[in-house]
Amino acid sequence: MNVNTSNLVSITEANQNFSRVARMVDEGGPVVILKNNAPGIFSSSSAPPRRSRRPGTRTFSPSQNA
């Protein structure tokens, strides 16, 4: 497996800037969070990209529409 070195984040940085790390995962793929300069946590997004929707609307699944 190849790891993009720009996606290495210390655990302290991940803790203090969680939203930035989450955005990195959404935009650039997997992120490796380092603990004591060793890979500790591998984070990747398994969800499809979210579509924005109008506030106040609700999205129903096919089973809920029936």
mmCIF file with all atom_site columns, N, CA, C and O in Angstrom, residues 7-46:
data_model
loop_
_atom_site.group_PDB
_atom_site.id
_atom_site.type_symbol
_atom_site.label_atom_id
_atom_site.label_alt_id
_atom_site.label_comp_id
_atom_site.label_asym_id
_atom_site.label_entity_id
_atom_site.label_seq_id
_atom_site.pdbx_PDB_ins_code
_atom_site.Cartn_x
_atom_site.Cartn_y
_atom_site.Cartn_z
_atom_site.occupancy
_atom_site.B_iso_or_equiv
_atom_site.pdbx_formal_charge
_atom_site.auth_seq_id
_atom_site.auth_comp_id
_atom_site.auth_asym_id
_atom_site.auth_atom_id
_atom_site.pdbx_PDB_model_num
ATOM 1   N N  . ASN A 1 7  ? -0.359  13.216 3.914  1.00 0.00 ? 7  ASN A N  1
ATOM 2   C CA . ASN A 1 7  ? -1.518  12.834 4.710  1.00 0.00 ? 7  ASN A CA 1
ATOM 3   C C  . ASN A 1 7  ? -1.128  12.169 6.019  1.00 0.00 ? 7  ASN A C  1
ATOM 4   O O  . ASN A 1 7  ? -1.861  11.349 6.554  1.00 0.00 ? 7  ASN A O  1
ATOM 5   N N  . LEU A 1 8  ? 0.039   12.531 6.544  1.00 0.00 ? 8  LEU A N  1
ATOM 6   C CA . LEU A 1 8  ? 0.472   12.064 7.855  1.00 0.00 ? 8  LEU A CA 1
ATOM 7   C C  . LEU A 1 8  ? 0.182   13.173 8.863  1.00 0.00 ? 8  LEU A C  1
ATOM 8   O O  . LEU A 1 8  ? 0.566   14.325 8.661  1.00 0.00 ? 8  LEU A O  1
ATOM 9   N N  . VAL A 1 9  ? -0.490  12.833 9.945  1.00 0.00 ? 9  VAL A N  1
ATOM 10  C CA . VAL A 1 9  ? -0.908  13.824 10.929 1.00 0.00 ? 9  VAL A CA 1
ATOM 11  C C  . VAL A 1 9  ? -0.581  13.291 12.319 1.00 0.00 ? 9  VAL A C  1
ATOM 12  O O  . VAL A 1 9  ? -0.827  12.123 12.603 1.00 0.00 ? 9  VAL A O  1
ATOM 13  N N  . SER A 1 10 ? -0.029  14.145 13.178 1.00 0.00 ? 10 SER A N  1
ATOM 14  C CA . SER A 1 10 ? 0.232   13.710 14.546 1.00 0.00 ? 10 SER A CA 1
ATOM 15  C C  . SER A 1 10 ? -1.091  13.584 15.295 1.00 0.00 ? 10 SER A C  1
ATOM 16  O O  . SER A 1 10 ? -2.084  14.230 14.955 1.00 0.00 ? 10 SER A O  1
ATOM 17  N N  . ILE A 1 11 ? -1.094  12.767 16.323 1.00 0.00 ? 11 ILE A N  1
ATOM 18  C CA . ILE A 1 11 ? -2.321  12.559 17.087 1.00 0.00 ? 11 ILE A CA 1
ATOM 19  C C  . ILE A 1 11 ? -2.734  13.846 17.791 1.00 0.00 ? 11 ILE A C  1
ATOM 20  O O  . ILE A 1 11 ? -3.918  14.139 17.933 1.00 0.00 ? 11 ILE A O  1
ATOM 21  N N  . THR A 1 12 ? -1.765  14.667 18.191 1.00 0.00 ? 12 THR A N  1
ATOM 22  C CA . THR A 1 12 ? -2.070  15.952 18.824 1.00 0.00 ? 12 THR A CA 1
ATOM 23  C C  . THR A 1 12 ? -2.772  16.878 17.846 1.00 0.00 ? 12 THR A C  1
ATOM 24  O O  . THR A 1 12 ? -3.786  17.502 18.170 1.00 0.00 ? 12 THR A O  1
ATOM 25  N N  . GLU A 1 13 ? -2.235  16.960 16.617 1.00 0.00 ? 13 GLU A N  1
ATOM 26  C CA . GLU A 1 13 ? -2.853  17.799 15.601 1.00 0.00 ? 13 GLU A CA 1
ATOM 27  C C  . GLU A 1 13 ? -4.256  17.303 15.257 1.00 0.00 ? 13 GLU A C  1
ATOM 28  O O  . GLU A 1 13 ? -5.184  18.091 15.085 1.00 0.00 ? 13 GLU A O  1
ATOM 29  N N  . ALA A 1 14 ? -4.419  15.990 15.161 1.00 0.00 ? 14 ALA A N  1
ATOM 30  C CA . ALA A 1 14 ? -5.725  15.419 14.848 1.00 0.00 ? 14 ALA A CA 1
ATOM 31  C C  . ALA A 1 14 ? -6.730  15.741 15.953 1.00 0.00 ? 14 ALA A C  1
ATOM 32  O O  . ALA A 1 14 ? -7.893  16.031 15.678 1.00 0.00 ? 14 ALA A O  1
ATOM 33  N N  . ASN A 1 15 ? -6.280  15.708 17.190 1.00 0.00 ? 15 ASN A N  1
ATOM 34  C CA . ASN A 1 15 ? -7.151  16.007 18.319 1.00 0.00 ? 15 ASN A CA 1
ATOM 35  C C  . ASN A 1 15 ? -7.551  17.481 18.331 1.00 0.00 ? 15 ASN A C  1
ATOM 36  O O  . ASN A 1 15 ? -8.702  17.813 18.571 1.00 0.00 ? 15 ASN A O  1
ATOM 37  N N  . GLN A 1 16 ? -6.603  18.360 18.050 1.00 0.00 ? 16 GLN A N  1
ATOM 38  C CA . GLN A 1 16 ? -6.867  19.795 18.118 1.00 0.00 ? 16 GLN A CA 1
ATOM 39  C C  . GLN A 1 16 ? -7.568  20.326 16.870 1.00 0.00 ? 16 GLN A C  1
ATOM 40  O O  . GLN A 1 16 ? -8.237  21.352 16.928 1.00 0.00 ? 16 GLN A O  1
ATOM 41  N N  . ASN A 1 17 ? -7.400  19.651 15.730 1.00 0.00 ? 17 ASN A N  1
ATOM 42  C CA . ASN A 1 17 ? -7.965  20.122 14.465 1.00 0.00 ? 17 ASN A CA 1
ATOM 43  C C  . ASN A 1 17 ? -8.731  19.007 13.762 1.00 0.00 ? 17 ASN A C  1
ATOM 44  O O  . ASN A 1 17 ? -8.487  18.712 12.600 1.00 0.00 ? 17 ASN A O  1
ATOM 45  N N  . PHE A 1 18 ? -9.671  18.394 14.480 1.00 0.00 ? 18 PHE A N  1
ATOM 46  C CA . PHE A 1 18 ? -10.371 17.238 13.934 1.00 0.00 ? 18 PHE A CA 1
ATOM 47  C C  . PHE A 1 18 ? -11.090 17.555 12.634 1.00 0.00 ? 18 PHE A C  1
ATOM 48  O O  . PHE A 1 18 ? -11.079 16.767 11.691 1.00 0.00 ? 18 PHE A O  1
ATOM 49  N N  . SER A 1 19 ? -11.725 18.718 12.547 1.00 0.00 ? 19 SER A N  1
ATOM 50  C CA . SER A 1 19 ? -12.470 19.056 11.332 1.00 0.00 ? 19 SER A CA 1
ATOM 51  C C  . SER A 1 19 ? -11.540 19.161 10.131 1.00 0.00 ? 19 SER A C  1
ATOM 52  O O  . SER A 1 19 ? -11.910 18.787 9.017  1.00 0.00 ? 19 SER A O  1
ATOM 53  N N  . ARG A 1 20 ? -10.318 19.662 10.330 1.00 0.00 ? 20 ARG A N  1
ATOM 54  C CA . ARG A 1 20 ? -9.362  19.745 9.233  1.00 0.00 ? 20 ARG A CA 1
ATOM 55  C C  . ARG A 1 20 ? -8.944  18.352 8.775  1.00 0.00 ? 20 ARG A C  1
ATOM 56  O O  . ARG A 1 20 ? -8.858  18.073 7.584  1.00 0.00 ? 20 ARG A O  1
ATOM 57  N N  . VAL A 1 21 ? -8.735  17.444 9.708  1.00 0.00 ? 21 VAL A N  1
ATOM 58  C CA . VAL A 1 21 ? -8.351  16.073 9.358  1.00 0.00 ? 21 VAL A CA 1
ATOM 59  C C  . VAL A 1 21 ? -9.514  15.383 8.637  1.00 0.00 ? 21 VAL A C  1
ATOM 60  O O  . VAL A 1 21 ? -9.304  14.687 7.634  1.00 0.00 ? 21 VAL A O  1
ATOM 61  N N  . ALA A 1 22 ? -10.740 15.602 9.098  1.00 0.00 ? 22 ALA A N  1
ATOM 62  C CA . ALA A 1 22 ? -11.905 15.022 8.432  1.00 0.00 ? 22 ALA A CA 1
ATOM 63  C C  . ALA A 1 22 ? -12.025 15.553 7.004  1.00 0.00 ? 22 ALA A C  1
ATOM 64  O O  . ALA A 1 22 ? -12.332 14.804 6.073  1.00 0.00 ? 22 ALA A O  1
ATOM 65  N N  . ARG A 1 23 ? -11.740 16.834 6.810  1.00 0.00 ? 23 ARG A N  1
ATOM 66  C CA . ARG A 1 23 ? -11.778 17.417 5.466  1.00 0.00 ? 23 ARG A CA 1
ATOM 67  C C  . ARG A 1 23 ? -10.685 16.806 4.592  1.00 0.00 ? 23 ARG A C  1
ATOM 68  O O  . ARG A 1 23 ? -10.896 16.547 3.409  1.00 0.00 ? 23 ARG A O  1
ATOM 69  N N  . MET A 1 24 ? -9.498  16.544 5.186  1.00 0.00 ? 24 MET A N  1
ATOM 70  C CA . MET A 1 24 ? -8.415  15.904 4.432  1.00 0.00 ? 24 MET A CA 1
ATOM 71  C C  . MET A 1 24 ? -8.856  14.537 3.930  1.00 0.00 ? 24 MET A C  1
ATOM 72  O O  . MET A 1 24 ? -8.568  14.155 2.794  1.00 0.00 ? 24 MET A O  1
ATOM 73  N N  . VAL A 1 25 ? -9.556  13.783 4.763  1.00 0.00 ? 25 VAL A N  1
ATOM 74  C CA . VAL A 1 25 ? -10.042 12.458 4.373  1.00 0.00 ? 25 VAL A CA 1
ATOM 75  C C  . VAL A 1 25 ? -11.054 12.585 3.242  1.00 0.00 ? 25 VAL A C  1
ATOM 76  O O  . VAL A 1 25 ? -10.994 11.851 2.253  1.00 0.00 ? 25 VAL A O  1
ATOM 77  N N  . ASP A 1 26 ? -11.973 13.542 3.367  1.00 0.00 ? 26 ASP A N  1
ATOM 78  C CA . ASP A 1 26 ? -12.990 13.734 2.331  1.00 0.00 ? 26 ASP A CA 1
ATOM 79  C C  . ASP A 1 26 ? -12.380 14.138 1.001  1.00 0.00 ? 26 ASP A C  1
ATOM 80  O O  . ASP A 1 26 ? -12.807 13.686 -0.049 1.00 0.00 ? 26 ASP A O  1
ATOM 81  N N  . GLU A 1 27 ? -11.374 15.010 1.034  1.00 0.00 ? 27 GLU A N  1
ATOM 82  C CA . GLU A 1 27 ? -10.810 15.556 -0.195 1.00 0.00 ? 27 GLU A CA 1
ATOM 83  C C  . GLU A 1 27 ? -9.658  14.739 -0.761 1.00 0.00 ? 27 GLU A C  1
ATOM 84  O O  . GLU A 1 27 ? -9.493  14.660 -1.972 1.00 0.00 ? 27 GLU A O  1
ATOM 85  N N  . GLY A 1 28 ? -8.836  14.151 0.106  1.00 0.00 ? 28 GLY A N  1
ATOM 86  C CA . GLY A 1 28 ? -7.619  13.521 -0.386 1.00 0.00 ? 28 GLY A CA 1
ATOM 87  C C  . GLY A 1 28 ? -7.472  12.049 -0.115 1.00 0.00 ? 28 GLY A C  1
ATOM 88  O O  . GLY A 1 28 ? -6.442  11.458 -0.396 1.00 0.00 ? 28 GLY A O  1
ATOM 89  N N  . GLY A 1 29 ? -8.473  11.427 0.480  1.00 0.00 ? 29 GLY A N  1
ATOM 90  C CA . GLY A 1 29 ? -8.382  10.003 0.751  1.00 0.00 ? 29 GLY A CA 1
ATOM 91  C C  . GLY A 1 29 ? -7.846  9.712  2.136  1.00 0.00 ? 29 GLY A C  1
ATOM 92  O O  . GLY A 1 29 ? -7.982  10.528 3.042  1.00 0.00 ? 29 GLY A O  1
ATOM 93  N N  . PRO A 1 30 ? -7.230  8.559  2.295  1.00 0.00 ? 30 PRO A N  1
ATOM 94  C CA . PRO A 1 30 ? -6.829  8.100  3.627  1.00 0.00 ? 30 PRO A CA 1
ATOM 95  C C  . PRO A 1 30 ? -5.813  9.015  4.306  1.00 0.00 ? 30 PRO A C  1
ATOM 96  O O  . PRO A 1 30 ? -4.989  9.638  3.658  1.00 0.00 ? 30 PRO A O  1
ATOM 97  N N  . VAL A 1 31 ? -5.900  9.064  5.634  1.00 0.00 ? 31 VAL A N  1
ATOM 98  C CA . VAL A 1 31 ? -4.977  9.818  6.469  1.00 0.00 ? 31 VAL A CA 1
ATOM 99  C C  . VAL A 1 31 ? -4.413  8.858  7.511  1.00 0.00 ? 31 VAL A C  1
ATOM 100 O O  . VAL A 1 31 ? -5.136  8.039  8.060  1.00 0.00 ? 31 VAL A O  1
ATOM 101 N N  . VAL A 1 32 ? -3.108  8.954  7.761  1.00 0.00 ? 32 VAL A N  1
ATOM 102 C CA . VAL A 1 32 ? -2.475  8.146  8.799  1.00 0.00 ? 32 VAL A CA 1
ATOM 103 C C  . VAL A 1 32 ? -2.176  9.066  9.977  1.00 0.00 ? 32 VAL A C  1
ATOM 104 O O  . VAL A 1 32 ? -1.503  10.084 9.832  1.00 0.00 ? 32 VAL A O  1
ATOM 105 N N  . ILE A 1 33 ? -2.714  8.718  11.135 1.00 0.00 ? 33 ILE A N  1
ATOM 106 C CA . ILE A 1 33 ? -2.482  9.496  12.348 1.00 0.00 ? 33 ILE A CA 1
ATOM 107 C C  . ILE A 1 33 ? -1.360  8.832  13.126 1.00 0.00 ? 33 ILE A C  1
ATOM 108 O O  . ILE A 1 33 ? -1.424  7.648  13.445 1.00 0.00 ? 33 ILE A O  1
ATOM 109 N N  . LEU A 1 34 ? -0.319  9.613  13.399 1.00 0.00 ? 34 LEU A N  1
ATOM 110 C CA . LEU A 1 34 ? 0.879   9.100  14.047 1.00 0.00 ? 34 LEU A CA 1
ATOM 111 C C  . LEU A 1 34 ? 0.823   9.282  15.559 1.00 0.00 ? 34 LEU A C  1
ATOM 112 O O  . LEU A 1 34 ? 0.454   10.350 16.042 1.00 0.00 ? 34 LEU A O  1
ATOM 113 N N  . LYS A 1 35 ? 1.202   8.247  16.287 1.00 0.00 ? 35 LYS A N  1
ATOM 114 C CA . LYS A 1 35 ? 1.318   8.320  17.741 1.00 0.00 ? 35 LYS A CA 1
ATOM 115 C C  . LYS A 1 35 ? 2.768   7.979  18.084 1.00 0.00 ? 35 LYS A C  1
ATOM 116 O O  . LYS A 1 35 ? 3.252   6.902  17.728 1.00 0.00 ? 35 LYS A O  1
ATOM 117 N N  . ASN A 1 36 ? 3.456   8.910  18.709 1.00 0.00 ? 36 ASN A N  1
ATOM 118 C CA . ASN A 1 36 ? 4.891   8.760  19.013 1.00 0.00 ? 36 ASN A CA 1
ATOM 119 C C  . ASN A 1 36 ? 5.689   8.483  17.736 1.00 0.00 ? 36 ASN A C  1
ATOM 120 O O  . ASN A 1 36 ? 6.567   7.623  17.707 1.00 0.00 ? 36 ASN A O  1
ATOM 121 N N  . ASN A 1 37 ? 5.365   9.208  16.661 1.00 0.00 ? 37 ASN A N  1
ATOM 122 C CA . ASN A 1 37 ? 6.023   9.104  15.357 1.00 0.00 ? 37 ASN A CA 1
ATOM 123 C C  . ASN A 1 37 ? 5.923   7.729  14.716 1.00 0.00 ? 37 ASN A C  1
ATOM 124 O O  . ASN A 1 37 ? 6.726   7.370  13.868 1.00 0.00 ? 37 ASN A O  1
ATOM 125 N N  . ALA A 1 38 ? 4.946   6.950  15.119 1.00 0.00 ? 38 ALA A N  1
ATOM 126 C CA . ALA A 1 38 ? 4.696   5.645  14.503 1.00 0.00 ? 38 ALA A CA 1
ATOM 127 C C  . ALA A 1 38 ? 3.224   5.612  14.092 1.00 0.00 ? 38 ALA A C  1
ATOM 128 O O  . ALA A 1 38 ? 2.369   6.190  14.767 1.00 0.00 ? 38 ALA A O  1
ATOM 129 N N  . PRO A 1 39 ? 2.914   4.958  12.970 1.00 0.00 ? 39 PRO A N  1
ATOM 130 C CA . PRO A 1 39 ? 1.514   4.883  12.551 1.00 0.00 ? 39 PRO A CA 1
ATOM 131 C C  . PRO A 1 39 ? 0.651   4.277  13.650 1.00 0.00 ? 39 PRO A C  1
ATOM 132 O O  . PRO A 1 39 ? 0.945   3.212  14.173 1.00 0.00 ? 39 PRO A O  1
ATOM 133 N N  . GLY A 1 40 ? -0.371  4.999  14.038 1.00 0.00 ? 40 GLY A N  1
ATOM 134 C CA . GLY A 1 40 ? -1.244  4.514  15.098 1.00 0.00 ? 40 GLY A CA 1
ATOM 135 C C  . GLY A 1 40 ? -2.643  4.241  14.602 1.00 0.00 ? 40 GLY A C  1
ATOM 136 O O  . GLY A 1 40 ? -3.242  3.240  14.927 1.00 0.00 ? 40 GLY A O  1
ATOM 137 N N  . ILE A 1 41 ? -3.167  5.149  13.769 1.00 0.00 ? 41 ILE A N  1
ATOM 138 C CA . ILE A 1 41 ? -4.548  5.048  13.314 1.00 0.00 ? 41 ILE A CA 1
ATOM 139 C C  . ILE A 1 41 ? -4.589  5.332  11.824 1.00 0.00 ? 41 ILE A C  1
ATOM 140 O O  . ILE A 1 41 ? -3.957  6.262  11.344 1.00 0.00 ? 41 ILE A O  1
ATOM 141 N N  . PHE A 1 42 ? -5.335  4.519  11.112 1.00 0.00 ? 42 PHE A N  1
ATOM 142 C CA . PHE A 1 42 ? -5.536  4.718  9.682  1.00 0.00 ? 42 PHE A CA 1
ATOM 143 C C  . PHE A 1 42 ? -6.976  5.152  9.501  1.00 0.00 ? 42 PHE A C  1
ATOM 144 O O  . PHE A 1 42 ? -7.893  4.460  9.913  1.00 0.00 ? 42 PHE A O  1
ATOM 145 N N  . SER A 1 43 ? -7.186  6.321  8.924  1.00 0.00 ? 43 SER A N  1
ATOM 146 C CA . SER A 1 43 ? -8.528  6.853  8.770  1.00 0.00 ? 43 SER A CA 1
ATOM 147 C C  . SER A 1 43 ? -8.869  6.989  7.302  1.00 0.00 ? 43 SER A C  1
ATOM 148 O O  . SER A 1 43 ? -8.107  7.557  6.535  1.00 0.00 ? 43 SER A O  1
ATOM 149 N N  . SER A 1 44 ? -10.002 6.454  6.913  1.00 0.00 ? 44 SER A N  1
ATOM 150 C CA . SER A 1 44 ? -10.457 6.612  5.535  1.00 0.00 ? 44 SER A CA 1
ATOM 151 C C  . SER A 1 44 ? -11.971 6.743  5.544  1.00 0.00 ? 44 SER A C  1
ATOM 152 O O  . SER A 1 44 ? -12.649 6.325  6.476  1.00 0.00 ? 44 SER A O  1
ATOM 153 N N  . SER A 1 45 ? -12.489 7.324  4.508  1.00 0.00 ? 45 SER A N  1
ATOM 154 C CA . SER A 1 45 ? -13.932 7.518  4.400  1.00 0.00 ? 45 SER A CA 1
ATOM 155 C C  . SER A 1 45 ? -14.547 6.332  3.669  1.00 0.00 ? 45 SER A C  1
ATOM 156 O O  . SER A 1 45 ? -14.110 5.966  2.587  1.00 0.00 ? 45 SER A O  1
ATOM 157 N N  . SER A 1 46 ? -15.557 5.743  4.272  1.00 0.00 ? 46 SER A N  1
ATOM 158 C CA . SER A 1 46 ? -16.251 4.639  3.605  1.00 0.00 ? 46 SER A CA 1
ATOM 159 C C  . SER A 1 46 ? -17.594 5.099  3.055  1.00 0.00 ? 46 SER A C  1
ATOM 160 O O  . SER A 1 46 ? -18.253 4.364  2.345  1.00 0.00 ? 46 SER A O  1
#
